[in-house]
Coordinates of C-alpha atoms and ligand atoms in Angstrom, one line a residue:
X1 CA 219.0 117.3 89.5
X2 CA 222.3 116.8 87.6
X3 CA 225.8 118.3 87.7
X4 CA 227.7 119.9 84.8
X5 CA 231.4 120.7 84.6
X6 CA 233.5 122.0 81.7
X7 CA 237.1 122.9 81.1
X8 CA 239.0 124.6 78.3
X9 CA 242.6 125.6 78.6
X10 CA 246.1 124.1 78.2
X11 CA 246.0 121.4 80.8
X12 CA 244.8 117.8 80.3
X13 CA 241.0 118.0 80.7
X14 CA 240.4 114.5 81.9
X15 CA 241.6 114.7 85.5
X16 CA 240.1 118.2 86.0
X17 CA 236.7 117.0 84.7
X18 CA 236.7 114.1 87.1
X19 CA 237.7 116.2 90.0
X20 CA 235.0 118.8 89.1
X21 CA 232.4 116.0 88.9
X22 CA 233.3 114.7 92.3
X23 CA 232.5 118.2 93.8
X24 CA 229.1 118.0 92.0
X25 CA 228.3 114.4 92.8
X26 CA 225.7 115.5 95.3
X27 CA 223.6 116.7 92.4
X28 CA 223.3 113.2 90.8
X29 CA 225.0 109.9 91.1
X30 CA 223.3 107.3 89.1
X31 CA 225.6 107.7 86.1
X32 CA 228.3 110.0 84.8
X33 CA 230.3 110.7 81.7
X34 CA 232.7 113.1 79.9
X35 CA 233.4 114.2 76.4
X36 CA 236.6 115.8 75.2
X37 CA 237.9 116.9 71.8
X38 CA 241.1 114.9 71.2
X39 CA 243.0 115.5 68.0
X40 CA 239.9 117.1 66.4
X41 CA 237.6 114.1 67.3
X42 CA 235.0 113.9 70.0
X43 CA 235.9 111.3 72.6
X44 CA 233.3 110.1 75.0
X45 CA 233.3 107.8 78.1
X46 CA 230.3 107.3 80.2
X47 CA 228.6 104.6 82.3
X48 CA 226.1 104.0 85.1
X49 CA 227.2 104.1 88.8
X50 CA 229.1 106.5 91.0
X51 CA 232.0 108.5 89.7
X52 CA 234.6 106.3 91.5
X53 CA 233.1 103.1 90.0
X54 CA 233.0 104.6 86.5
X55 CA 236.5 105.8 86.8
X56 CA 237.6 102.3 87.7
X57 CA 235.6 100.8 84.8
X58 CA 236.3 103.2 82.0
X59 CA 239.2 105.5 83.2
X60 CA 237.3 108.7 82.6
X61 CA 240.3 110.8 83.6
X62 CA 242.7 109.3 81.1
X63 CA 240.7 110.7 78.1
X64 CA 243.0 113.0 76.0
X65 CA 242.4 116.6 75.1
X66 CA 242.5 120.0 76.7
X67 CA 238.8 120.9 76.3
X68 CA 235.9 118.9 77.7
X69 CA 232.6 118.7 79.3
X70 CA 231.4 116.4 82.1
X71 CA 228.1 115.4 83.7
X72 CA 226.8 113.5 86.7
X73 CA 223.2 112.4 86.3
X74 CA 220.1 111.8 88.4
X75 CA 217.7 110.4 85.9
X76 CA 214.5 112.2 85.1
X77 CA 213.9 111.4 81.4
X78 CA 214.8 107.8 80.5
X79 CA 216.1 105.0 82.7
X80 CA 219.5 104.7 84.3
X81 CA 221.4 103.2 81.4
X82 CA 224.8 103.7 79.8
X83 CA 223.0 105.0 76.7
X84 CA 221.0 107.5 78.6
X85 CA 224.0 108.8 80.5
X86 CA 225.4 112.2 79.3
X87 CA 227.1 113.5 77.1
X88 CA 224.7 113.1 74.2
X89 CA 225.8 113.6 70.6
X90 CA 224.7 114.6 67.2
X91 CA 227.4 113.5 64.9
X92 CA 226.9 115.5 61.7
X93 CA 228.7 118.5 63.2
X94 CA 230.5 116.6 66.0
X95 CA 228.2 118.0 68.7
X96 CA 228.3 116.6 72.2
X97 CA 226.3 118.1 75.1
X98 CA 225.6 117.8 78.8
X99 CA 222.4 119.0 80.3
X100 CA 220.6 119.6 83.6
X101 CA 216.9 120.2 83.7
X102 CA 213.8 119.2 81.7
X103 CA 212.9 120.2 78.2
X104 CA 209.1 120.4 78.4
X105 CA 208.4 120.5 74.6
X106 CA 210.9 117.8 73.8
X107 CA 208.4 115.6 72.0
X108 CA 207.4 118.4 69.6
X109 CA 211.0 119.3 68.8
X110 CA 211.9 115.6 68.5
X111 CA 209.1 115.1 65.9
X112 CA 210.3 118.1 63.9
X113 CA 213.9 116.8 64.0
X114 CA 212.9 113.3 63.0
X115 CA 211.1 114.7 60.0
X116 CA 214.4 116.3 59.0
X117 CA 216.1 112.9 59.2
X118 CA 217.6 112.9 62.7
X119 CA 217.7 109.6 64.4
X120 CA 217.4 109.3 68.2
X121 CA 219.5 106.8 70.1
X122 CA 218.3 107.5 73.7
X123 CA 215.1 108.0 75.8
X124 CA 216.3 111.4 77.1
X125 CA 215.1 114.9 76.4
X126 CA 218.7 116.0 76.3
X127 CA 219.4 114.3 72.9
X128 CA 216.8 116.7 71.4
X129 CA 219.0 119.7 72.4
X130 CA 222.1 118.1 70.8
X131 CA 220.3 117.4 67.5
X132 CA 218.6 120.8 67.5
X133 CA 221.9 122.6 67.9
X134 CA 223.3 120.4 65.1
X135 CA 220.4 121.3 62.8
X136 CA 221.1 125.0 63.3
X137 CA 224.9 124.7 62.8
X138 CA 226.2 126.9 60.0
X139 CA 229.8 127.3 61.1
X140 CA 229.3 129.0 64.5
X141 CA 228.4 126.9 67.6
X142 CA 227.4 130.0 69.4
X143 CA 224.9 131.0 66.7
X144 CA 223.5 127.5 66.5
X145 CA 222.9 127.6 70.3
X146 CA 221.2 131.0 70.0
X147 CA 218.9 129.6 67.3
X148 CA 218.2 126.5 69.3
X149 CA 217.2 128.5 72.4
X150 CA 214.3 130.0 70.5
X151 CA 212.7 126.5 70.1
X152 CA 213.4 125.2 73.6
X153 CA 210.8 125.3 76.5
X154 CA 211.5 124.3 80.0
X155 CA 214.3 124.4 82.5
X156 CA 217.9 123.8 81.4
X157 CA 221.5 124.4 81.9
X158 CA 223.8 122.9 79.3
X159 CA 227.4 123.0 77.9
X160 CA 228.2 121.9 74.4
X161 CA 231.2 121.1 72.2
X162 CA 231.6 120.8 68.5
X163 CA 234.6 119.0 66.9
X164 CA 234.5 121.7 64.2
X165 CA 235.4 124.3 66.8
X166 CA 237.8 122.3 69.0
X167 CA 238.9 125.1 71.4
X168 CA 235.4 126.3 72.4
X169 CA 232.7 125.4 74.9
X170 CA 229.3 127.1 74.6
X171 CA 227.0 127.2 77.6
X172 CA 223.5 128.5 78.4
X173 CA 220.9 128.2 81.1
X174 CA 217.2 128.9 81.9
X175 CA 216.1 128.4 85.5
X176 CA 218.8 125.8 86.3
X177 CA 222.0 127.0 87.9
X178 CA 225.2 127.5 85.8
X179 CA 228.3 129.6 86.6
X180 CA 231.5 130.4 84.6
X181 CA 234.8 130.2 86.4
X182 CA 237.2 132.7 84.9
X183 CA 240.8 131.5 85.1
X184 CA 244.2 132.6 83.6
X185 CA 244.7 130.8 80.3
X186 CA 241.8 128.5 81.1
X187 CA 238.1 128.8 81.9
X188 CA 235.5 126.6 83.5
X189 CA 231.7 126.1 83.5
X190 CA 229.9 124.4 86.4
X191 CA 226.6 123.9 88.1
X192 CA 227.9 125.6 91.3
X193 CA 230.8 127.6 92.6
X194 CA 232.6 125.1 94.9
X195 CA 233.3 123.0 91.8
X196 CA 235.7 125.7 90.4
X197 CA 237.1 127.1 93.6
X198 CA 240.3 125.0 93.4
X199 CA 241.1 126.8 90.2
X200 CA 239.7 130.3 90.4
X201 CA 237.8 132.7 92.6
X202 CA 236.5 134.9 89.7
X203 CA 233.0 133.8 88.8
X204 CA 230.3 134.9 86.4
X205 CA 226.7 133.9 87.3
X206 CA 225.0 133.2 84.0
X207 CA 221.5 134.7 83.8
X208 CA 218.5 133.0 82.2
X209 CA 218.9 132.6 78.5
X210 CA 222.3 134.1 78.3
X211 CA 224.8 132.3 76.2
X212 CA 228.5 132.1 77.1
X213 CA 231.4 131.1 74.9
X214 CA 234.5 129.9 76.6
X215 CA 238.0 129.5 75.1
X216 CA 241.4 129.2 76.8
X217 CA 241.9 132.9 76.4
X218 CA 238.5 134.4 77.3
X219 CA 234.8 134.3 78.0
X220 CA 232.3 136.1 75.9
X221 CA 228.7 136.6 76.9
X222 CA 225.6 137.2 74.8
X223 CA 221.9 137.8 75.5
X224 CA 219.4 135.7 73.7
X225 CA 219.1 138.2 70.8
X226 CA 222.8 137.7 70.1
X227 CA 223.7 141.1 71.6
X228 CA 227.1 141.0 73.2
X229 CA 227.2 141.7 77.0
X230 CA 230.0 142.6 79.4
X231 CA 230.4 139.7 81.8
X232 CA 229.9 140.8 85.4
X233 CA 232.8 139.0 87.3
X234 CA 232.3 138.4 91.0
X235 CA 235.2 137.7 93.3
X236 CA 234.4 134.9 95.7
X237 CA 235.8 135.5 99.2
X238 CA 234.5 132.3 100.9
X239 CA 237.0 129.9 102.2
X240 CA 236.8 126.2 101.1
X241 CA 234.5 125.3 104.0
X242 CA 232.2 128.2 103.4
X243 CA 232.2 127.4 99.8
X244 CA 230.7 124.0 100.5
X245 CA 228.1 125.9 102.5
X246 CA 227.4 128.2 99.5
X247 CA 228.6 131.2 101.6
X248 CA 226.2 130.5 104.5
X249 CA 227.7 130.2 108.0
X250 CA 226.1 126.8 108.6
X251 CA 224.7 123.9 106.5
X252 CA 221.4 124.2 108.5
X253 CA 220.8 127.8 107.2
X254 CA 222.0 126.9 103.7
X255 CA 219.5 124.0 103.6
X256 CA 216.7 126.1 105.0
X257 CA 217.4 128.4 102.1
X258 CA 217.4 125.6 99.6
X259 CA 213.7 124.7 100.4
X260 CA 212.2 126.5 97.4
X261 CA 214.5 124.2 95.2
X262 CA 213.5 121.1 97.3
X263 CA 209.9 121.8 96.2
X264 CA 210.7 122.4 92.5
X265 CA 213.2 119.5 92.3
X266 CA 210.9 117.0 94.0
X267 CA 208.0 117.9 91.6
X268 CA 210.2 118.1 88.5
X269 CA 208.8 115.7 85.9
X270 CA 205.9 114.7 88.2
X271 CA 203.4 117.4 87.5
X272 CA 201.7 119.0 84.5
X273 CA 198.9 121.5 84.6
X274 CA 196.3 118.9 85.0
X275 CA 197.9 115.7 86.4
X276 CA 200.4 114.2 88.8
X277 CA 202.6 111.6 87.3
X278 CA 203.6 108.7 89.6
X279 CA 203.7 105.7 87.2
X280 CA 205.6 103.7 89.9
X281 CA 202.4 103.2 91.9
X282 CA 200.2 102.0 89.0
X283 CA 199.9 98.5 90.6
X284 CA 199.1 100.0 94.1
X285 CA 196.1 102.1 93.3
X286 CA 193.5 99.8 95.0
X287 CA 195.4 99.5 98.3
X288 CA 193.0 99.2 101.2
X289 CA 195.1 100.7 104.0
X290 CA 198.4 102.5 104.5
X291 CA 200.8 102.2 107.4
X292 CA 203.6 104.8 107.4
X293 CA 206.8 104.0 109.3
X294 CA 209.5 106.5 110.1
X295 CA 211.5 108.2 112.8
X296 CA 212.0 111.8 114.0
X297 CA 211.3 114.5 111.5
X298 CA 210.4 111.9 108.9
X299 CA 207.7 110.6 111.3
X300 CA 206.3 114.2 111.5
X301 CA 206.0 114.3 107.7
X302 CA 204.3 111.0 107.9
X303 CA 201.7 112.5 110.2
X304 CA 201.0 115.2 107.7
X305 CA 200.7 112.5 105.0
X306 CA 198.2 110.6 107.2
X307 CA 196.0 113.8 107.3
X308 CA 196.3 114.3 103.5
X309 CA 195.7 110.7 102.5
X310 CA 192.7 110.3 104.7
X311 CA 191.2 113.7 104.0
X312 CA 191.6 113.7 100.2
X313 CA 192.2 110.1 99.0
X314 CA 190.0 108.5 101.8
X315 CA 192.6 105.8 102.4
X316 CA 192.7 104.6 106.1
X317 CA 196.2 105.6 107.2
X318 CA 198.2 105.0 110.4
X319 CA 201.6 106.4 111.2
X320 CA 203.9 104.4 113.4
X321 CA 207.3 105.0 115.0
X322 CA 209.4 102.5 113.1
X323 CA 211.1 101.5 116.4
X324 CA 207.8 100.6 118.0
X325 CA 206.1 99.0 114.9
X326 CA 208.4 96.0 114.7
X327 CA 207.9 95.0 118.3
X328 CA 204.1 95.1 118.2
X329 CA 203.3 92.2 116.0
X330 CA 201.4 94.5 113.6
X331 CA 198.4 93.2 111.6
X332 CA 199.3 93.4 107.9
X333 CA 197.4 91.9 105.0
X334 CA 197.9 91.9 101.3
X335 CA 195.8 95.1 101.0
X336 CA 198.2 97.0 103.2
X337 CA 200.8 99.3 101.7
X338 CA 203.6 100.2 104.1
X339 CA 205.3 103.5 103.3
X340 CA 208.8 103.9 104.8
X341 CA 209.9 107.6 105.0
X342 CA 213.6 108.4 105.5
X343 CA 216.0 111.1 104.5
X344 CA 219.1 109.0 104.8
X345 CA 217.5 105.7 103.8
X346 CA 219.8 104.2 106.4
X347 CA 217.9 104.6 109.7
X348 CA 218.2 101.2 111.4
X349 CA 214.7 101.3 112.9
X350 CA 213.0 102.3 109.7
X351 CA 214.9 99.6 107.8
X352 CA 214.0 97.0 110.3
X353 CA 210.3 98.0 110.3
X354 CA 210.3 97.8 106.6
X355 CA 211.8 94.3 106.6
X356 CA 209.3 93.2 109.1
X357 CA 206.5 94.5 107.0
X358 CA 207.8 92.8 103.9
X359 CA 208.2 89.5 105.7
X360 CA 204.5 89.8 106.7
X361 CA 203.6 90.2 103.0
X362 CA 203.1 93.9 102.7
X363 CA 204.2 95.9 99.7
X364 CA 206.7 98.6 100.8
X365 CA 206.9 102.0 99.1
X366 CA 209.9 104.1 100.3
X367 CA 210.1 107.9 100.2
X368 CA 213.8 108.5 100.4
X369 CA 216.2 111.3 99.8
X370 CA 219.5 109.5 99.5
X371 CA 219.7 107.6 96.2
X372 CA 220.8 104.0 96.4
X373 CA 220.5 103.8 100.2
X374 CA 219.5 100.6 101.9
X375 CA 215.9 101.5 102.3
X376 CA 215.7 102.6 98.6
X377 CA 217.3 99.3 97.5
X378 CA 215.1 97.0 99.6
X379 CA 211.7 98.7 99.0
X380 CA 209.4 97.4 96.3
X381 CA 208.9 100.9 95.0
X382 CA 210.9 104.0 95.7
X383 CA 210.0 107.6 95.2
X384 CA 212.9 110.0 95.6
X385 CA 212.6 113.4 97.2
X386 CA 215.1 115.5 95.4
X387 CA 216.0 117.8 98.1
X388 CA 219.8 117.3 97.4
X389 CA 222.2 116.1 100.1
X390 CA 221.2 117.2 103.6
X391 CA 224.4 117.7 105.7
X392 CA 222.9 119.6 108.7
X393 CA 221.9 117.1 111.4
X394 CA 218.6 118.9 111.9
X395 CA 216.5 117.9 109.0
X396 CA 214.9 120.8 107.1
X397 CA 214.7 120.6 103.4
X398 CA 214.3 116.8 103.4
X399 CA 211.1 117.3 105.5
X400 CA 209.7 119.7 102.8
X401 CA 210.6 117.2 100.1
X402 CA 208.8 114.4 102.0
X403 CA 205.6 116.4 102.6
X404 CA 205.6 117.4 98.9
X405 CA 206.0 113.7 97.8
X406 CA 203.1 112.8 100.2
X407 CA 201.0 115.6 98.7
X408 CA 201.7 114.3 95.1
X409 CA 200.8 110.8 96.2
X410 CA 197.6 112.1 97.8
X411 CA 196.5 113.9 94.6
X412 CA 197.4 110.9 92.4
X413 CA 195.4 108.5 94.6
X414 CA 192.6 111.0 94.9
X415 CA 192.4 111.4 91.1
X416 CA 192.8 107.8 90.2
X417 CA 190.2 106.7 92.8
X418 CA 187.8 109.3 91.4
X419 CA 187.6 111.4 94.5
X420 CA 189.1 114.5 92.8
X421 CA 187.9 115.8 89.4
X422 CA 190.2 117.4 86.9
X423 CA 189.5 120.9 88.1
X424 CA 190.3 120.0 91.6
X425 CA 193.6 118.4 90.5
X426 CA 194.4 121.5 88.5
X427 CA 193.7 123.7 91.6
X428 CA 195.9 121.6 93.8
X429 CA 198.8 121.7 91.3
X430 CA 198.3 125.5 91.0
X431 CA 198.6 125.8 94.8
X432 CA 201.8 123.7 94.7
X433 CA 203.3 125.9 92.1
X434 CA 202.8 128.9 94.4
X435 CA 204.8 127.4 97.2
X436 CA 208.5 128.0 96.2
X437 CA 207.9 131.8 95.9
X438 CA 205.9 131.9 99.1
X439 CA 208.8 130.0 100.9
X440 CA 211.2 132.5 99.4
X441 CA 209.1 135.4 100.7
X442 CA 209.4 134.0 104.3
X443 CA 213.2 133.7 103.9
X444 CA 213.4 137.2 102.6
X445 CA 211.5 138.5 105.6
X446 CA 213.5 136.6 108.2
X447 CA 214.8 139.6 110.1
X448 CA 211.8 139.7 112.4
X449 CA 212.4 136.0 113.3
X450 CA 216.1 136.8 114.1
X451 CA 215.1 139.5 116.4
X452 CA 212.6 137.3 118.2
X453 CA 215.3 134.6 118.6
X454 CA 217.3 137.0 120.7
X455 CA 214.5 137.2 123.2
X456 CA 213.6 133.5 123.0
X457 CA 217.2 132.5 123.6
X458 CA 217.0 133.3 127.3
X459 CA 214.1 130.9 128.0
X460 CA 214.5 127.4 129.4
X461 CA 211.2 125.8 128.2
X462 CA 208.7 126.3 125.4
X463 CA 205.4 124.8 124.3
X464 CA 204.4 124.4 120.6
X465 CA 200.7 124.0 119.9
X466 CA 198.8 123.2 116.8
X467 CA 195.8 121.3 115.6
X468 CA 194.8 119.1 112.7
X469 CA 197.3 119.2 109.9
X470 CA 199.3 121.8 111.9
X471 CA 199.8 119.5 114.9
X472 CA 202.8 117.8 113.3
X473 CA 204.2 121.2 112.7
X474 CA 204.0 121.9 116.4
X475 CA 205.9 118.6 117.0
X476 CA 208.5 119.5 114.3
X477 CA 209.0 123.1 115.7
X478 CA 209.6 121.7 119.2
X479 CA 212.0 119.0 117.9
X480 CA 214.0 121.5 115.9
X481 CA 214.4 123.8 118.9
X482 CA 215.4 120.9 121.2
X483 CA 217.9 119.5 118.8
X484 CA 220.0 122.6 118.1
X485 CA 219.4 125.1 121.0
X486 CA 219.0 122.6 123.8
X487 CA 216.0 124.5 125.1
X488 CA 213.4 122.0 126.4
X489 CA 210.3 122.2 124.2
X490 CA 207.2 120.1 123.8
X491 CA 204.8 119.9 120.9
X492 CA 201.2 119.2 121.8
X493 CA 197.8 119.2 120.1
X494 CA 196.5 122.7 121.1
X495 CA 193.3 121.4 122.7
X496 CA 194.9 118.5 124.5
X497 CA 197.1 121.1 126.3
X498 CA 194.3 121.8 128.8
X499 CA 194.5 118.2 130.0
X500 CA 197.9 118.7 131.5
X501 CA 200.6 120.9 130.1
X502 CA 198.6 124.0 130.8
X503 CA 199.8 123.6 134.4
X504 CA 203.3 124.6 133.2
X505 CA 202.1 127.9 131.7
X506 CA 203.3 131.2 133.2
X507 CA 204.8 134.4 132.0
X508 CA 208.2 132.7 131.6
X509 CA 206.8 130.2 129.2
X510 CA 206.8 131.0 125.4
X511 CA 203.9 129.2 123.9
X512 CA 204.1 129.0 120.1
X513 CA 200.7 128.6 118.3
X514 CA 200.4 127.6 114.7
X515 CA 197.2 129.3 113.8
X516 CA 197.0 129.6 110.0
X517 CA 193.8 130.6 108.3
X518 CA 192.0 128.1 106.0
X519 CA 192.3 125.3 108.6
X520 CA 189.0 124.1 109.9
X521 CA 190.4 124.3 113.5
X522 CA 191.4 127.9 113.1
X523 CA 188.6 129.4 115.4
X524 CA 189.2 126.6 117.9
X525 CA 192.9 127.4 118.1
X526 CA 192.0 131.1 118.6
X527 CA 190.1 129.9 121.7
X528 CA 193.1 127.8 122.8
X529 CA 195.2 131.0 122.6
X530 CA 192.8 132.8 124.9
X531 CA 193.0 129.9 127.4
X532 CA 196.8 130.2 127.5
X533 CA 196.7 134.0 127.6
X534 CA 194.5 134.0 130.6
X535 CA 197.1 132.0 132.4
X536 CA 199.8 134.6 131.6
X537 CA 201.7 132.6 128.9
X538 CA 203.8 134.6 126.4
X539 CA 202.1 133.8 123.1
X540 CA 203.9 133.7 119.7
X541 CA 201.6 133.0 116.8
X542 CA 202.5 131.8 113.4
X543 CA 199.6 133.3 111.5
X544 CA 198.5 134.0 107.9
X545 CA 199.3 137.3 106.3
X546 CA 196.2 139.5 106.3
X547 CA 194.5 137.7 109.2
X548 CA 193.3 140.5 111.5
X549 CA 191.4 138.2 114.0
X550 CA 194.6 137.0 115.5
X551 CA 195.7 140.6 116.3
X552 CA 195.4 141.4 120.0
X553 CA 195.4 137.8 121.0
X554 CA 199.1 137.0 120.6
X555 CA 202.1 138.9 122.1
X556 CA 204.1 138.4 118.9
X557 CA 203.0 137.4 115.5
X558 CA 205.1 135.9 112.7
X559 CA 203.2 136.1 109.4
X560 CA 203.3 133.5 106.6
X561 CA 201.7 133.8 103.1
X562 CA 198.5 131.9 102.6
X563 CA 198.2 128.8 100.5
X564 CA 195.7 125.9 100.7
X565 CA 195.1 124.3 104.1
X566 CA 197.0 121.2 102.9
X567 CA 200.1 123.2 102.0
X568 CA 200.0 125.9 104.7
X569 CA 202.0 123.6 107.1
X570 CA 205.0 123.8 104.7
X571 CA 204.9 127.6 105.1
X572 CA 204.3 127.5 108.9
X573 CA 207.4 125.3 109.5
X574 CA 209.7 127.9 107.9
X575 CA 209.7 130.4 110.8
X576 CA 210.0 127.6 113.3
X577 CA 213.2 126.2 111.5
X578 CA 214.6 129.7 111.3
X579 CA 213.7 130.5 114.9
X580 CA 215.5 127.3 116.1
X581 CA 218.5 128.1 114.0
X582 CA 218.9 131.7 115.2
X583 CA 218.2 130.7 118.9
X584 CA 221.0 128.1 118.7
X585 CA 223.4 130.7 117.2
X586 CA 222.4 133.3 119.8
X587 CA 223.1 130.8 122.6
X588 CA 226.5 130.1 121.0
X589 CA 225.9 126.6 119.7
X590 CA 226.9 125.2 116.4
X591 CA 223.6 124.1 114.8
X592 CA 225.3 121.7 112.4
X593 CA 226.8 119.7 115.2
X594 CA 224.2 119.2 118.0
X595 CA 225.6 117.3 120.9
X596 CA 224.8 113.6 121.1
X597 CA 223.1 113.5 117.7
X598 CA 224.1 111.7 114.5
X599 CA 222.8 112.6 111.1
X600 CA 221.9 109.1 110.3
X601 CA 221.0 106.7 113.2
X602 CA 222.1 103.4 111.9
X603 CA 221.9 101.5 115.2
X604 CA 218.7 100.4 117.0
Ligands
LIG701 O1 217.3 109.7 107.8 P1 215.9 109.6 108.4 O2 214.9 110.5 107.9 O3 215.4 108.2 108.5 O4 216.2 110.1 109.9 C1 215.2 110.0 110.9 C2 215.5 110.8 112.1 O5 216.7 110.3 112.7 C3 215.8 112.3 111.8 O6 214.6 112.9 111.2 C4 216.1 113.1 113.0 O7 215.0 113.2 113.9 C5 216.6 114.5 112.7 N1 217.7 114.8 113.4 C6 215.5 115.5 112.8 O8 216.0 116.8 112.6

């Protein structure tokens, strides 16, 4: 994920570009840069690091000119270097360009351009777009962009300048977000709305493969055939705080809704139709044993990882609370890989467990969301979940990113250890690609969950039960409810419940069962439901769409689409997150600020 910002008008572009970038820094912060047209010449400043650091080093904001584009990067193609930072250029026609996304056919296009004499300076796919537009330039930047789009495959949002048309920015997108901010005597382009709100509330949401030209005096819009369109301008009514929340009342809800993107962003650049790409673990493929250390929700994702890694990759895996692990004198040898999972990358217990493991000679792989955090820096290998910044104290989208990364690791290990053949890998990737739409479907059908929350909100206790790979989802559902609604909830393995907690069951007790099809414990869980029903418990089932067997057993059923048994947990968790959120709101609590809780627990 990267951030794009552009300005054209009568004010000095430099300070505005830097201010816009700061609003977008959550989208990428390994490097940043800006390009302006100053006295007819392209002027570029860029470097690695956070925007503040780069500003100190190269004074981005003092670049001259009243038109410019800016970018903050989270590297996907090419390492984090000054050269690979955006903007990228093609000098024949004074082209400079910033881009978010991945050009899937970049090597084919690159070969064609090289044959025409274009020389590539960087390892990025973005440079291909700059040269491609340059190669089509015949006096109109807009026409060159339209011609280039015909040759580009993949996801992109970009903004481009040419020194031959000094008062114009051209922008386009496909699958990656891009909006136009319509001002008075000035116009803006940005990856999201909050970046332009200090200047304008009139916004055009660019659609896939539309092309916009921005000058100080206007915005013109074209479809990919070149036909002119009338821009559909939306007036944004959100206040500043709402804008940061993308129009949602709370970060927690916004982040729940961002989960389809958490899946696509985390897999971006890591899957093709037939393989999973994790070159970072090439030296770790013959590991004998894995120990996962984590806390809270990250520990729950670790439990799902344990199930996947043992089931598919046949690697003995244990999951430890980081806070317990370090005081247990754990047995670690050189064949042990310790996997530290953390959203913030700053959780004190996880960091300490990881240090302990390293001291004992283990290799540590970290699965982290926050780039450059302590855990990411100290690990031997880091794999970033690209869920974007998680502000809500209750973790939602980071959890999804973690499970996706564990799934990718599992397939990669399974394939490289010859436990999965190519067809099986293809099938698992196909399942993964279904997930964002299936998550979206649950979000679209949330009304039923909201209604259920009204009834649930009056209860004082709840039990969450699941088995196998769904057991961690029971734990996660219970944790989410406790955190934001302050209703006491316990997650339990569904069969273990009869060894104790069943004593609590009566008609006042909601018992939430995760009973998705395709799991080998499905029938057993149906029997567990009967056991609770016969004691008068109020049963809420999270069940698969189309499953009739569950009808008549549960009092209320929330349906989720069907995927493979390995990915069904990521669908089952959605109604539980939404339920917790709506119950908290119904009870009058602010889910973003649960009492006694901090987002990042940096003390032991
Ligand atoms: O940043 P981390 O993933 O290391 O944080 C771990 C836990 O503190 C965190 O998951 C916590 O349990 C959340 N509040 C759960 O919603």
